[in-house]
mmCIF file of C-alpha atoms in Angstrom:
data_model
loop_
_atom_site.group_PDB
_atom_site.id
_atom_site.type_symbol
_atom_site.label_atom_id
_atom_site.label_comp_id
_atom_site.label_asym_id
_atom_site.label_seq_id
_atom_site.Cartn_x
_atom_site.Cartn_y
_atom_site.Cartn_z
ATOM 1 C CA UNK A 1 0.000 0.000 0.000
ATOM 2 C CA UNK A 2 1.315 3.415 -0.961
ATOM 3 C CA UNK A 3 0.619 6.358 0.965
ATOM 4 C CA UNK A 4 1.014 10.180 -0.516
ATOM 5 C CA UNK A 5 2.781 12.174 1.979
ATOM 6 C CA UNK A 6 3.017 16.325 1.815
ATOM 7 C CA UNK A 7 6.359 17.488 0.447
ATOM 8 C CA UNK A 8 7.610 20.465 1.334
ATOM 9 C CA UNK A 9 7.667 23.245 -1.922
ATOM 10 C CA UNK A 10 10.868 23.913 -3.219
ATOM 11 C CA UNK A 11 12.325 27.035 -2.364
ATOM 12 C CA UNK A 12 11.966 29.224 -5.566
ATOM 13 C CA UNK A 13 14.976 30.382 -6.834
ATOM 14 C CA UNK A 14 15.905 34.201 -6.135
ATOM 15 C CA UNK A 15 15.467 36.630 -9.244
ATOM 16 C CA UNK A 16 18.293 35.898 -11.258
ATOM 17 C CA UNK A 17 17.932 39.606 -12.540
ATOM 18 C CA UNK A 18 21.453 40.947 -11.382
ATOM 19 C CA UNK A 19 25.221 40.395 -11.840
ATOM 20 C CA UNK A 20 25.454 38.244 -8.514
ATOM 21 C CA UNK A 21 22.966 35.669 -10.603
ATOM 22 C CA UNK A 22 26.502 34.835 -13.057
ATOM 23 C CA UNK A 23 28.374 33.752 -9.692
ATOM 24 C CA UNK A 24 26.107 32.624 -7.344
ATOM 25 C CA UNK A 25 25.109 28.769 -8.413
ATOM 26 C CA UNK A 26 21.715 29.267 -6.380
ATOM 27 C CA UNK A 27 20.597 31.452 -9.045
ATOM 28 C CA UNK A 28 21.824 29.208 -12.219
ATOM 29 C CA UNK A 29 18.984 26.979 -11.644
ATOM 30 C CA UNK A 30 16.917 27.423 -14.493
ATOM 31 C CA UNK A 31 14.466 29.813 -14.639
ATOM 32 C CA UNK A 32 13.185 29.040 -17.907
ATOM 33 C CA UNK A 33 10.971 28.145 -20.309
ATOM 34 C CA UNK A 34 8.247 30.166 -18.822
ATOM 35 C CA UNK A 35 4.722 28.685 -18.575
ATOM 36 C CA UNK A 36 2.162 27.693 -21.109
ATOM 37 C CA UNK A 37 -0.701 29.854 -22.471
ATOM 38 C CA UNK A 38 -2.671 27.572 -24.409
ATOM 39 C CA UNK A 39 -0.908 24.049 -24.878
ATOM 40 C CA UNK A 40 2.251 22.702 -25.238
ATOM 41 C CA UNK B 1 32.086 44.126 -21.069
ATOM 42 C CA UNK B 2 28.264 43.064 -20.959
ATOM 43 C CA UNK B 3 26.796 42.113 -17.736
ATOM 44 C CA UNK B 4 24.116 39.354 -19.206
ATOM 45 C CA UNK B 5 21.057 38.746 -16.831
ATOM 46 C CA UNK B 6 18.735 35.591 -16.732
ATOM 47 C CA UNK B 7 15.353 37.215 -15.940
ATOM 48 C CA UNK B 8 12.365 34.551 -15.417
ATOM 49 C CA UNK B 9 10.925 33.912 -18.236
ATOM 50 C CA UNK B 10 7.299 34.894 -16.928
ATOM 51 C CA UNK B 11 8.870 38.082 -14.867
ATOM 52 C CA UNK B 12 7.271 41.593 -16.193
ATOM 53 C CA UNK B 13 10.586 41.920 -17.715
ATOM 54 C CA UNK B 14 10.359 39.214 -19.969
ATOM 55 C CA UNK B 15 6.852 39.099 -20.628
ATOM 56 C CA UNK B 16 7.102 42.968 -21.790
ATOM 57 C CA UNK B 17 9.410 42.169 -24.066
ATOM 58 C CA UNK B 18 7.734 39.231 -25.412
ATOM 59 C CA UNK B 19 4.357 40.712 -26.086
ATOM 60 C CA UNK B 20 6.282 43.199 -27.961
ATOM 61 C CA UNK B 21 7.555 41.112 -29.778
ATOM 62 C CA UNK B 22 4.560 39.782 -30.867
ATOM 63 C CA UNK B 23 3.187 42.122 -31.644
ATOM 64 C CA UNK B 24 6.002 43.242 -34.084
ATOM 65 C CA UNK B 25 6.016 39.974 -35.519
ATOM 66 C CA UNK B 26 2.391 40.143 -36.723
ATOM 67 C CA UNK B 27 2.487 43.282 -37.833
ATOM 68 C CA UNK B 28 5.485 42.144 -40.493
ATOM 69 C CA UNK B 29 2.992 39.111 -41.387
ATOM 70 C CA UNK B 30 0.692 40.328 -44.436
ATOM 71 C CA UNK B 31 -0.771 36.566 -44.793
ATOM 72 C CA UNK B 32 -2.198 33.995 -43.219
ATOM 73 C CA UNK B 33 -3.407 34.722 -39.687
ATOM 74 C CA UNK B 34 -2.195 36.130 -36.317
ATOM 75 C CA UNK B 35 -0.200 34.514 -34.266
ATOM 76 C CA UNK B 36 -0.320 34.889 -30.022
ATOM 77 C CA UNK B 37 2.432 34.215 -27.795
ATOM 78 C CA UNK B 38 1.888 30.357 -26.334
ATOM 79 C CA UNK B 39 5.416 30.331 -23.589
ATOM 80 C CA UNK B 40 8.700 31.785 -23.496
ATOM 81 C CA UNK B 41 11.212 30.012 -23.911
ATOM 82 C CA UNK B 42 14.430 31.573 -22.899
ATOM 83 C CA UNK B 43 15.326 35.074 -22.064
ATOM 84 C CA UNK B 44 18.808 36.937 -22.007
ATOM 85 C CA UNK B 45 19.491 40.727 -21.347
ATOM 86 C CA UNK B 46 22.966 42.368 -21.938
ATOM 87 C CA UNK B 47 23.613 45.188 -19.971
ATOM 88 C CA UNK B 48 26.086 47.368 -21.956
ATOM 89 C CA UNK B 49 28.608 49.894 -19.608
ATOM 90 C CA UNK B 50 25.965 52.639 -20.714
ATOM 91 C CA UNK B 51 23.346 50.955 -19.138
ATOM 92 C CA UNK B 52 21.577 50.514 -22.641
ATOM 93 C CA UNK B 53 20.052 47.014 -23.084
ATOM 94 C CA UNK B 54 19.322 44.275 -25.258
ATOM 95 C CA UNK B 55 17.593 41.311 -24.822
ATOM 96 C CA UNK B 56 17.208 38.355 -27.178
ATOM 97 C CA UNK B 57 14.356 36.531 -26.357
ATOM 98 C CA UNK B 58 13.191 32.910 -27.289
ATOM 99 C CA UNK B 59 9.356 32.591 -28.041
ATOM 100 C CA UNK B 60 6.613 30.137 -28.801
ATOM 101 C CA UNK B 61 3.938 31.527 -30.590
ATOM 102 C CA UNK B 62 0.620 29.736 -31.958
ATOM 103 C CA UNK B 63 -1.959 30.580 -34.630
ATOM 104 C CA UNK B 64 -4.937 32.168 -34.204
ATOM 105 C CA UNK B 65 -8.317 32.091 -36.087
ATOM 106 C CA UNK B 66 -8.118 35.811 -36.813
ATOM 107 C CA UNK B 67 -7.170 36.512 -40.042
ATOM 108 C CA UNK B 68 -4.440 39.566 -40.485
ATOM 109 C CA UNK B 69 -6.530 41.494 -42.364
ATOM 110 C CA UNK B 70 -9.177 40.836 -39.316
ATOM 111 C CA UNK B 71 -9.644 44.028 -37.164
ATOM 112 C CA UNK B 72 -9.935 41.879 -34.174
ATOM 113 C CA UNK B 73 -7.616 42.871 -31.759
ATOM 114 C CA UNK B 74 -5.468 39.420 -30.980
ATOM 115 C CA UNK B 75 -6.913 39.260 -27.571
ATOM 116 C CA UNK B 76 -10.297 38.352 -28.711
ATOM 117 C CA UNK B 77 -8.763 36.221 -31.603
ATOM 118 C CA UNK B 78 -9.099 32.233 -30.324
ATOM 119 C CA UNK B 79 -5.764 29.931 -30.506
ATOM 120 C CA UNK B 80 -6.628 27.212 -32.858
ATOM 121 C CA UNK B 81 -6.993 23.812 -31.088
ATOM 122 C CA UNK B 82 -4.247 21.099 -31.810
ATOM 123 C CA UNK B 83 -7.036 19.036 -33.325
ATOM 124 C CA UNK B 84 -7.329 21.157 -36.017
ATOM 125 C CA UNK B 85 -3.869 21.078 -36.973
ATOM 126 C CA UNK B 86 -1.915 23.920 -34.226
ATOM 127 C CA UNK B 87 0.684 25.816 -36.747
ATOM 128 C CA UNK B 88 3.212 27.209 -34.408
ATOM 129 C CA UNK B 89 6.100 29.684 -35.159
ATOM 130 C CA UNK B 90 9.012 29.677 -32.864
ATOM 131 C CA UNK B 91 11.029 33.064 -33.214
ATOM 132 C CA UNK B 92 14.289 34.150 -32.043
ATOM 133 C CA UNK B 93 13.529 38.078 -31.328
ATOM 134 C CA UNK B 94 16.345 40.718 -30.603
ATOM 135 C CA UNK B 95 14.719 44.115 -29.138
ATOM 136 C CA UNK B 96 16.150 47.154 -27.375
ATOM 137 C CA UNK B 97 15.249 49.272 -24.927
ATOM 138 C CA UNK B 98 15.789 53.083 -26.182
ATOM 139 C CA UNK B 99 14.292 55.795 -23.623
ATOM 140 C CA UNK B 100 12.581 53.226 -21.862
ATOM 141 C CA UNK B 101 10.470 52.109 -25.012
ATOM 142 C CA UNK B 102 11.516 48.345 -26.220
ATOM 143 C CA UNK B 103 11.797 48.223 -30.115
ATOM 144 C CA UNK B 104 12.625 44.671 -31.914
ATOM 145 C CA UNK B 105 16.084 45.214 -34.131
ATOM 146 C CA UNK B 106 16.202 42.169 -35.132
ATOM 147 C CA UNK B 107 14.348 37.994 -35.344
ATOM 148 C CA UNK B 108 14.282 35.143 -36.677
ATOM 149 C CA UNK B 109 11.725 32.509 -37.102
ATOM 150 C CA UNK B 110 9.849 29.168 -38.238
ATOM 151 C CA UNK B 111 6.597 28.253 -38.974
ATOM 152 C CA UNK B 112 5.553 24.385 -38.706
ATOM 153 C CA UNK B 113 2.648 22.538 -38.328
ATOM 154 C CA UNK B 114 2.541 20.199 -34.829
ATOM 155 C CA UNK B 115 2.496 16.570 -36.580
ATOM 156 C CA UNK B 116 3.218 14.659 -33.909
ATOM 157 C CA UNK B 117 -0.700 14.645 -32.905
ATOM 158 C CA UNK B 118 -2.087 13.826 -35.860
ATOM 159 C CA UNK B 119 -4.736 10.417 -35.561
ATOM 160 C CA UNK B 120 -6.657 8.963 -37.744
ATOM 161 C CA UNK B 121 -9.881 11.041 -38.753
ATOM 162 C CA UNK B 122 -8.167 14.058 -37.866
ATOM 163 C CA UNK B 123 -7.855 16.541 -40.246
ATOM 164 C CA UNK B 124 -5.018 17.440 -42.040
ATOM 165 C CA UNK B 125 -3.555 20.187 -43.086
ATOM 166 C CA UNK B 126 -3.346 20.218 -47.528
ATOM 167 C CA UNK B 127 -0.639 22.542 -49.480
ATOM 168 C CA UNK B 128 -2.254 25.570 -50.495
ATOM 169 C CA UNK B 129 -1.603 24.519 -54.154
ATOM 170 C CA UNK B 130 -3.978 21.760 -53.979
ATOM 171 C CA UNK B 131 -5.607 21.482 -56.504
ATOM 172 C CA UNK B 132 -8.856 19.701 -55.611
ATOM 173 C CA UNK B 133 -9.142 21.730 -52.446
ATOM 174 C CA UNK B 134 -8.795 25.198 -54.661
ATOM 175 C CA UNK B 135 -11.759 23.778 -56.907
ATOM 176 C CA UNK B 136 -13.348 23.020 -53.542
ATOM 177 C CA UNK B 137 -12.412 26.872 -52.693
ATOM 178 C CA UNK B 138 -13.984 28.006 -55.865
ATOM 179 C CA UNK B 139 -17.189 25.939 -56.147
ATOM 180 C CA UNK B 140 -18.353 27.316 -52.474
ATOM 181 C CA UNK B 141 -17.311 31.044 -53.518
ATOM 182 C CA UNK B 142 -20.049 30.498 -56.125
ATOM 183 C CA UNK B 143 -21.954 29.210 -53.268
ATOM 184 C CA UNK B 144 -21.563 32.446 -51.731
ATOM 185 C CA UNK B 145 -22.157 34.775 -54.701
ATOM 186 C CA UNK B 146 -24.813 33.131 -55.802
ATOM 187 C CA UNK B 147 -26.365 34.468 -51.779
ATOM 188 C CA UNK B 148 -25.101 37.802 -52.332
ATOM 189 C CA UNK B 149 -26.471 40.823 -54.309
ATOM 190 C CA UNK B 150 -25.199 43.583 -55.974
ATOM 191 C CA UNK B 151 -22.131 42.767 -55.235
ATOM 192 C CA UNK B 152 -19.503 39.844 -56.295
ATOM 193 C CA UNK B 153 -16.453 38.469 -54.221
ATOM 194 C CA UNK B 154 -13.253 37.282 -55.962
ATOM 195 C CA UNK B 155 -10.853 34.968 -53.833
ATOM 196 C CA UNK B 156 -8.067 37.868 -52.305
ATOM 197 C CA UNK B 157 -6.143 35.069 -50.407
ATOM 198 C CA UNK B 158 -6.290 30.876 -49.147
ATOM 199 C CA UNK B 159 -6.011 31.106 -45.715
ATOM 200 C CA UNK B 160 -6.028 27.085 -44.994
ATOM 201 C CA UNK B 161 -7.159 24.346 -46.303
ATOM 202 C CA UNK B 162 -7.440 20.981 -44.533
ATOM 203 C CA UNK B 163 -8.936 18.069 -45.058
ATOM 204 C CA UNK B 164 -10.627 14.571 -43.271
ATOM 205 C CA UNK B 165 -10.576 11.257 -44.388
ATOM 206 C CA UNK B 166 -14.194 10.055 -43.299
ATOM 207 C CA UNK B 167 -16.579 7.633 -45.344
ATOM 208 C CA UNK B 168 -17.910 8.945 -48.632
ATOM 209 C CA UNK B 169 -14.233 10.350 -49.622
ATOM 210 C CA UNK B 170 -12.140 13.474 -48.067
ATOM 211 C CA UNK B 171 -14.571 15.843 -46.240
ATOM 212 C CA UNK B 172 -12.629 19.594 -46.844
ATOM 213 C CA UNK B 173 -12.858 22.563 -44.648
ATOM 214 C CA UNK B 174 -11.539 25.963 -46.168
ATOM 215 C CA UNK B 175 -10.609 29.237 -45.389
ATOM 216 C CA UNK B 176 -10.320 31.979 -47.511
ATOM 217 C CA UNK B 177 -10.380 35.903 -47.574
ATOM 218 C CA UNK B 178 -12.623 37.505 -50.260
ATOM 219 C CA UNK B 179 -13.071 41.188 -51.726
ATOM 220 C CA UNK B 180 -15.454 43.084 -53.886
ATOM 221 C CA UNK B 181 -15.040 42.410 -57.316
ATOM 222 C CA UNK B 182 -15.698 44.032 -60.733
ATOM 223 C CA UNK B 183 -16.573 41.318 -62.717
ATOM 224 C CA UNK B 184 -17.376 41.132 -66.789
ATOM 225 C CA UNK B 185 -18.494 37.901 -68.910
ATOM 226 C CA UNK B 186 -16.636 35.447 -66.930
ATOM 227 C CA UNK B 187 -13.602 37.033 -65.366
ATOM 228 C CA UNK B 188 -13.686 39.118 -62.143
ATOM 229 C CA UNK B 189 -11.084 41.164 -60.856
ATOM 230 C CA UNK B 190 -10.396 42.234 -57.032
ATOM 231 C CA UNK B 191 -11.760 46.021 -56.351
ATOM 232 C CA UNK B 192 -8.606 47.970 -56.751
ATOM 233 C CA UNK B 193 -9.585 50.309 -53.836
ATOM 234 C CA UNK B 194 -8.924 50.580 -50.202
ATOM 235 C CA UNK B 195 -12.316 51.048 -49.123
ATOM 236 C CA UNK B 196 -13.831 47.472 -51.134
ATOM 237 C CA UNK B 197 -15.502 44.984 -48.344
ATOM 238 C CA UNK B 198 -13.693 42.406 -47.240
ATOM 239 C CA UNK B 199 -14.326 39.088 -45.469
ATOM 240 C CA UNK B 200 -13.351 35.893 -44.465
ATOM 241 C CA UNK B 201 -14.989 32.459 -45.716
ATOM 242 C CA UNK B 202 -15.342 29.344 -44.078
ATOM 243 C CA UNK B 203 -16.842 26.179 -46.095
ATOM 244 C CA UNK B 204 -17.237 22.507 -45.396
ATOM 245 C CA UNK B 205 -18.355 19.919 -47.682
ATOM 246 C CA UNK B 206 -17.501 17.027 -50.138
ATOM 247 C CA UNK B 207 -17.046 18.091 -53.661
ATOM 248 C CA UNK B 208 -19.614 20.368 -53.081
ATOM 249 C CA UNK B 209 -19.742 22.787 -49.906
ATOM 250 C CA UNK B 210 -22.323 21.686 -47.798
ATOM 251 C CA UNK B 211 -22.294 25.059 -45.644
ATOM 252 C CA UNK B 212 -20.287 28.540 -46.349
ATOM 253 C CA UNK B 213 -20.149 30.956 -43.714
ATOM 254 C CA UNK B 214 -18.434 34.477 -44.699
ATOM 255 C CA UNK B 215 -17.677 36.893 -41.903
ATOM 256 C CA UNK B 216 -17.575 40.396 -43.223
ATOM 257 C CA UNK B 217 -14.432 42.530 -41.825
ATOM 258 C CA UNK B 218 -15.337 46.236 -40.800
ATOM 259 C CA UNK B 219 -14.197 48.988 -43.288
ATOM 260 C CA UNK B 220 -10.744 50.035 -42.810
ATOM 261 C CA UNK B 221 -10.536 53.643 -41.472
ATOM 262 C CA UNK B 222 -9.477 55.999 -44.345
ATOM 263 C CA UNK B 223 -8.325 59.308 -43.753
ATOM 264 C CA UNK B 224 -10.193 62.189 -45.023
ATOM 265 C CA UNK B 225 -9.506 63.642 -48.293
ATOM 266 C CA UNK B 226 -9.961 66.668 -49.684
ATOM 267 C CA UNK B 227 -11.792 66.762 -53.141
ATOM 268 C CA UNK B 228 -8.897 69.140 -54.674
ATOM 269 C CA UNK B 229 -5.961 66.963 -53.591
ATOM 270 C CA UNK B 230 -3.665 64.981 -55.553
ATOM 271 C CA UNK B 231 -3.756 61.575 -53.766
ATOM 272 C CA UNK B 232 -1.359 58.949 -54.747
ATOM 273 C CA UNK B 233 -2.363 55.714 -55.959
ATOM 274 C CA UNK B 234 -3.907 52.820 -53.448
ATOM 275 C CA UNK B 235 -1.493 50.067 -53.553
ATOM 276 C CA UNK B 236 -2.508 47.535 -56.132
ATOM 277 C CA UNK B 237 -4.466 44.684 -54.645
ATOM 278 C CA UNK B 238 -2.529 41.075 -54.596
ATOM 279 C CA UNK B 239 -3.953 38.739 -57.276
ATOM 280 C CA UNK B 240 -6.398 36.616 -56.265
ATOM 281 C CA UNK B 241 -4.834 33.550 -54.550
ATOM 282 C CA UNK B 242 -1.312 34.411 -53.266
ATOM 283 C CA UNK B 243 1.419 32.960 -54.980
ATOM 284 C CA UNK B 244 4.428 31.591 -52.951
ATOM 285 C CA UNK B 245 7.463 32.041 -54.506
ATOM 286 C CA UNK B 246 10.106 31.253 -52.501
ATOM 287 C CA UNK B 247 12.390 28.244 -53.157
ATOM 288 C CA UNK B 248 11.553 26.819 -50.031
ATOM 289 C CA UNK B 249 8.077 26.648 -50.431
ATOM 290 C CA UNK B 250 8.608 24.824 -54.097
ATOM 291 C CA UNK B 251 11.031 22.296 -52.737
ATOM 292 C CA UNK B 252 8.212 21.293 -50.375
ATOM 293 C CA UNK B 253 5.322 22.354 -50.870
ATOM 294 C CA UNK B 254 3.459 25.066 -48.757
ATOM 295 C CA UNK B 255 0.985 24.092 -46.052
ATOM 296 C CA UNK B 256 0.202 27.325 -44.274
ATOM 297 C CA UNK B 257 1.244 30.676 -44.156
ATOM 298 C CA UNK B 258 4.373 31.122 -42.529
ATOM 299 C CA UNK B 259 5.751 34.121 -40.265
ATOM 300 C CA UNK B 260 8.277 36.015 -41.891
ATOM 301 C CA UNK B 261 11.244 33.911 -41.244
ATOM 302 C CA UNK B 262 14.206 36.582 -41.236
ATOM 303 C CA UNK B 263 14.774 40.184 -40.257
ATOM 304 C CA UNK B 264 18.286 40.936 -39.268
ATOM 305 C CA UNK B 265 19.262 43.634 -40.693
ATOM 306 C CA UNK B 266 22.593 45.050 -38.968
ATOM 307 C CA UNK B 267 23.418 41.328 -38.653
ATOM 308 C CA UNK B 268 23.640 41.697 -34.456
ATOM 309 C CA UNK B 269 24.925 37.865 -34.133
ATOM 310 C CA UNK B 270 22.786 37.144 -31.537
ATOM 311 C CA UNK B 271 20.224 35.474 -33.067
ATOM 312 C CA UNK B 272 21.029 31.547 -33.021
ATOM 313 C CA UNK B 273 22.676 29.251 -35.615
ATOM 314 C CA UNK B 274 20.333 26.299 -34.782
ATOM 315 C CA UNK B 275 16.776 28.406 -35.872
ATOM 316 C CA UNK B 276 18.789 29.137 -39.338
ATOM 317 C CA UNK B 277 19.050 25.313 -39.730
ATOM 318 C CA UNK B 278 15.760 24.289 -38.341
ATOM 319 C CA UNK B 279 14.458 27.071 -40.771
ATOM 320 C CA UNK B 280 14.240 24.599 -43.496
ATOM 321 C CA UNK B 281 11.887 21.981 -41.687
ATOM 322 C CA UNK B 282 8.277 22.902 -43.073
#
């Protein structure tokens, strides 16, 4: 029997929107593609 | 020395950008039908020492049922579902952003239809050289005119044709843009003039078109002109199916109206090698 347990969200990565984002591997995780309008 | 930033692709950066872009792109496309942004794919900004920047954007973008000569604005225009054959464009877009205001320098894109749904008794999409279809095209135009009065529409422009294997042989569905037309003994030529109603046809049917369903565009705005003026001459109308010229299009065939595939004109290198290569898949 398999039970579904709560997982804790992942902590979204920061904005990578600055200089700090080329250094800091934090905010290399990918941020992209973006989401889906209509269908994919 | 650029700084290059990784915005998220659905940040307000990125998404102002993108529906610029868009919107550029379909106002380059003078056939076929608009497209709307489906995701974005990637995002990059360079920051130059100035603090002037450039982003080169990645984005997915599906077609619509509005026609471009339709005065719908895109956000009332419907996506088209995959069943009935999804044509996508994916574009490579380079823009700028001058005194705040983000202008597109430079993209790159291709159009292709999403095969890898197709199932049996779906339709498919049929060159828009077909000849069967086009007689298809023509026989529910006569449909049509034969319902009107006073006035006579000539074929401007195929928008789509598809078709669906079912029992009894292939069932077609059309679409095609129609103007006023002068017509004499058996020929009829578009309306050369700005101002002559246009519309945009849908029929169904066998051999013959079982049901034809035009939807009239509004008049374009024209400016005001004074009676005394010299006015220069309205653009000559295309002729009446548009004629695709390209090589591309006779090495394969052309199934749909594609988005203008290049625009690059100071050459910025930063739109990618791989969309020049995938280019050629139609």
């Amino acid at each position: 029997i398999m039970f579904k347990r709560d997982i804790a969200a992942a902590a979204a990565p920061a904005v990578a929107d600055s200089p700090a984002a080329l250094t800091d591997p934090i905010l290399l995780v990918p941020v992209c593609p973006g989401r889906v309008r209509f269908f994919s | 020395q650029h700084n290059v930033l990784r915005p998220l692709c659905d940040s307000p950066k990125a998404e102002e950008a993108a529906l610029v872009a868009q919107d550029y792109l379909n106002g380059q496309h003078t056939h076929g039908y608009k497209y709307a942004l489906n995701r974005i794919e990637d995002i990059k900004v360079q920051v130059e020492p100035n603090g002037q920047e450039t982003y080169v954007l990645e984005i997915d973008l599906l077609e619509t049922n509005c026609h471009v000569l339709d005065p719908t604005p895109l956000a009332n225009c419907s996506v088209r579902p995959k069943l009935l054959t999804a044509v996508e464009g994916d574009c490579d877009v380079v823009l700028k952003r001058v005194g705040g205001v983000l202008t597109v320098t430079a993209f790159k894109c291709k159009t292709e239809e999403s095969t890898e749904d197709l199932c049996v008794g779906c339709s498919t999409l049929l060159p828009l050289n077909d000849t069967a279809a086009l007689d298809f095209v023509q026989a529910s135009l006569a449909i049509f005119n034969n319902n009107t009065v006073n006035v006579t529409y000539t074929i401007l422009e195929v928008g789509r044709m598809s078709s669906q294997l079912v029992s009894g042989g292939p069932q077609y569905l059309v679409e095609y843009v129609v103007v006023e037309a002068n017509c004499t003994n058996d020929a009829c030529m578009p309306l050369n003039d700005p101002m002559a109603q246009r519309g945009i046809c849908t029929a169904k049917g066998f051999k013959i078109a079982h049901s034809v369903d035009c939807k009239m565009f509004a008049a374009p705005m024209m400016p005001a002109v004074d009676a005394n003026s010299t006015v220069a001459a309205a653009p000559a109308v295309p002729p009446a199916v548009h004629v695709h010229t390209d090589s591309l299009s006779r090495r394969h065939g052309l199934k749909h109206h594609k988005l203008t595939s290049l625009h690059d004109p100071q050459q910025s290198g930063l739109l990618s090698a791989e969309s020049a290569e995938s280019a050629e898949i139609v």
